PDB file of C-alpha atoms in Angstrom:
ATOM      1  CA  UNK I   1     100.486 116.680  82.415  1.00 69.00           C
ATOM      2  CA  UNK I   2      99.624 120.112  83.546  1.00 83.00           C
ATOM      3  CA  UNK I   3      95.908 120.068  82.343  1.00 84.00           C
ATOM      4  CA  UNK I   4      92.773 118.809  83.869  1.00 89.00           C
ATOM      5  CA  UNK I   5      92.090 115.713  82.115  1.00 86.00           C
ATOM      6  CA  UNK I   6      88.163 116.162  82.597  1.00 89.00           C
ATOM      7  CA  UNK I   7      88.454 119.067  80.490  1.00 90.00           C
ATOM      8  CA  UNK I   8      90.318 117.592  77.598  1.00 90.00           C
ATOM      9  CA  UNK I   9      88.876 116.817  74.133  1.00 92.00           C
ATOM     10  CA  UNK I  10      88.520 113.082  73.129  1.00 91.00           C
ATOM     11  CA  UNK I  11      91.440 113.788  70.672  1.00 92.00           C
ATOM     12  CA  UNK I  12      93.836 114.881  73.438  1.00 90.00           C
ATOM     13  CA  UNK I  13      92.670 112.305  75.950  1.00 90.00           C
ATOM     14  CA  UNK I  14      93.787 109.725  73.615  1.00 90.00           C
ATOM     15  CA  UNK I  15      97.418 110.923  73.851  1.00 89.00           C
ATOM     16  CA  UNK I  16      97.412 110.882  77.657  1.00 89.00           C
ATOM     17  CA  UNK I  17      99.383 107.885  78.857  1.00 87.00           C
ATOM     18  CA  UNK I  18      97.536 105.383  81.052  1.00 89.00           C
ATOM     19  CA  UNK I  19      98.665 103.213  83.742  1.00 94.00           C
ATOM     20  CA  UNK I  20      98.355  99.395  83.488  1.00 96.00           C
ATOM     21  CA  UNK I  21      95.103  98.094  84.887  1.00 94.00           C
ATOM     22  CA  UNK I  22      96.321  94.673  86.083  1.00 94.00           C
ATOM     23  CA  UNK I  23      99.277  92.763  87.146  1.00 95.00           C
ATOM     24  CA  UNK I  24      99.608  91.160  83.816  1.00 95.00           C
ATOM     25  CA  UNK I  25      99.466  94.656  82.034  1.00 96.00           C
ATOM     26  CA  UNK I  26     102.032  95.940  84.299  1.00 97.00           C
ATOM     27  CA  UNK I  27     104.386  92.854  83.572  1.00 97.00           C
ATOM     28  CA  UNK I  28     103.938  93.491  79.867  1.00 97.00           C
ATOM     29  CA  UNK I  29     104.786  97.111  80.415  1.00 97.00           C
ATOM     30  CA  UNK I  30     107.989  96.203  82.245  1.00 97.00           C
ATOM     31  CA  UNK I  31     109.006  93.644  79.547  1.00 96.00           C
ATOM     32  CA  UNK I  32     108.811  96.806  76.955  1.00 96.00           C
ATOM     33  CA  UNK I  33     110.548  99.274  79.181  1.00 95.00           C
ATOM     34  CA  UNK I  34     113.005  98.175  81.851  1.00 95.00           C
ATOM     35  CA  UNK I  35     115.992 100.520  80.899  1.00 94.00           C
ATOM     36  CA  UNK I  36     115.384 102.717  83.827  1.00 95.00           C
ATOM     37  CA  UNK I  37     116.107  99.708  86.159  1.00 95.00           C
ATOM     38  CA  UNK I  38     119.274  98.839  84.557  1.00 96.00           C
ATOM     39  CA  UNK I  39     120.890 102.366  84.813  1.00 95.00           C
ATOM     40  CA  UNK I  40     123.501 102.255  87.518  1.00 95.00           C
ATOM     41  CA  UNK I  41     123.432  98.461  87.780  1.00 92.00           C
ATOM     42  CA  UNK I  42     120.246  98.770  90.113  1.00 91.00           C
ATOM     43  CA  UNK I  43     119.106  95.342  88.553  1.00 96.00           C
ATOM     44  CA  UNK I  44     120.416  93.001  85.999  1.00 97.00           C
ATOM     45  CA  UNK I  45     118.388  91.848  82.931  1.00 96.00           C
ATOM     46  CA  UNK I  46     118.329  88.467  84.297  1.00 97.00           C
ATOM     47  CA  UNK I  47     116.806  89.476  87.784  1.00 97.00           C
ATOM     48  CA  UNK I  48     114.177  91.582  86.040  1.00 98.00           C
ATOM     49  CA  UNK I  49     113.197  88.649  83.560  1.00 97.00           C
ATOM     50  CA  UNK I  50     113.122  86.217  86.340  1.00 98.00           C
ATOM     51  CA  UNK I  51     110.921  88.286  88.413  1.00 97.00           C
ATOM     52  CA  UNK I  52     108.700  88.824  85.419  1.00 98.00           C
ATOM     53  CA  UNK I  53     108.469  85.031  84.864  1.00 97.00           C
ATOM     54  CA  UNK I  54     107.971  84.448  88.536  1.00 97.00           C
ATOM     55  CA  UNK I  55     105.092  86.970  88.892  1.00 97.00           C
ATOM     56  CA  UNK I  56     103.540  85.663  85.601  1.00 95.00           C
ATOM     57  CA  UNK I  57     103.647  82.042  86.456  1.00 94.00           C
ATOM     58  CA  UNK I  58     102.795  82.263  90.094  1.00 94.00           C
ATOM     59  CA  UNK I  59     100.390  85.138  90.414  1.00 94.00           C
ATOM     60  CA  UNK I  60      98.849  85.858  87.129  1.00 94.00           C
ATOM     61  CA  UNK I  61      98.118  82.252  86.476  1.00 92.00           C
ATOM     62  CA  UNK I  62      96.771  81.742  89.878  1.00 91.00           C
ATOM     63  CA  UNK I  63      94.341  84.591  89.445  1.00 89.00           C
ATOM     64  CA  UNK I  64      93.242  83.266  86.099  1.00 89.00           C
ATOM     65  CA  UNK I  65      92.443  79.809  87.563  1.00 91.00           C
ATOM     66  CA  UNK I  66      90.013  81.449  90.202  1.00 90.00           C
ATOM     67  CA  UNK I  67      86.592  83.055  89.845  1.00 90.00           C
ATOM     68  CA  UNK I  68      86.429  86.807  90.101  1.00 87.00           C
ATOM     69  CA  UNK I  69      84.472  87.742  93.198  1.00 90.00           C
ATOM     70  CA  UNK I  70      81.689  89.239  91.049  1.00 91.00           C
ATOM     71  CA  UNK I  71      81.344  85.870  89.166  1.00 90.00           C
ATOM     72  CA  UNK I  72      81.120  84.032  92.497  1.00 89.00           C
ATOM     73  CA  UNK I  73      78.448  86.149  93.755  1.00 91.00           C
ATOM     74  CA  UNK I  74      76.497  86.050  90.692  1.00 90.00           C
ATOM     75  CA  UNK I  75      76.759  82.327  89.782  1.00 92.00           C
ATOM     76  CA  UNK I  76      77.234  80.658  93.208  1.00 87.00           C
ATOM     77  CA  UNK I  77      73.504  79.881  93.841  1.00 79.00           C
ATOM     78  CA  UNK I  78      72.978  78.499  90.258  1.00 72.00           C
TER      79      UNK I  78
END
């Protein structure tokens, strides 16, 4: 992208690729596009799938089971 995104029209801005906003979104993006990691036998599909599974079950679920710091601050005294 060779343009200032703050000067783009709304229609153009919709076409700009966005980065994932969370670990879960990142893992979903990796599920959909992992070919670049398979080139040159850097990783196998099994390694990538296992890593995604591990991060999903250990980290994403752990975060879902805990309150966000804002929630804690907002509701702790209630």
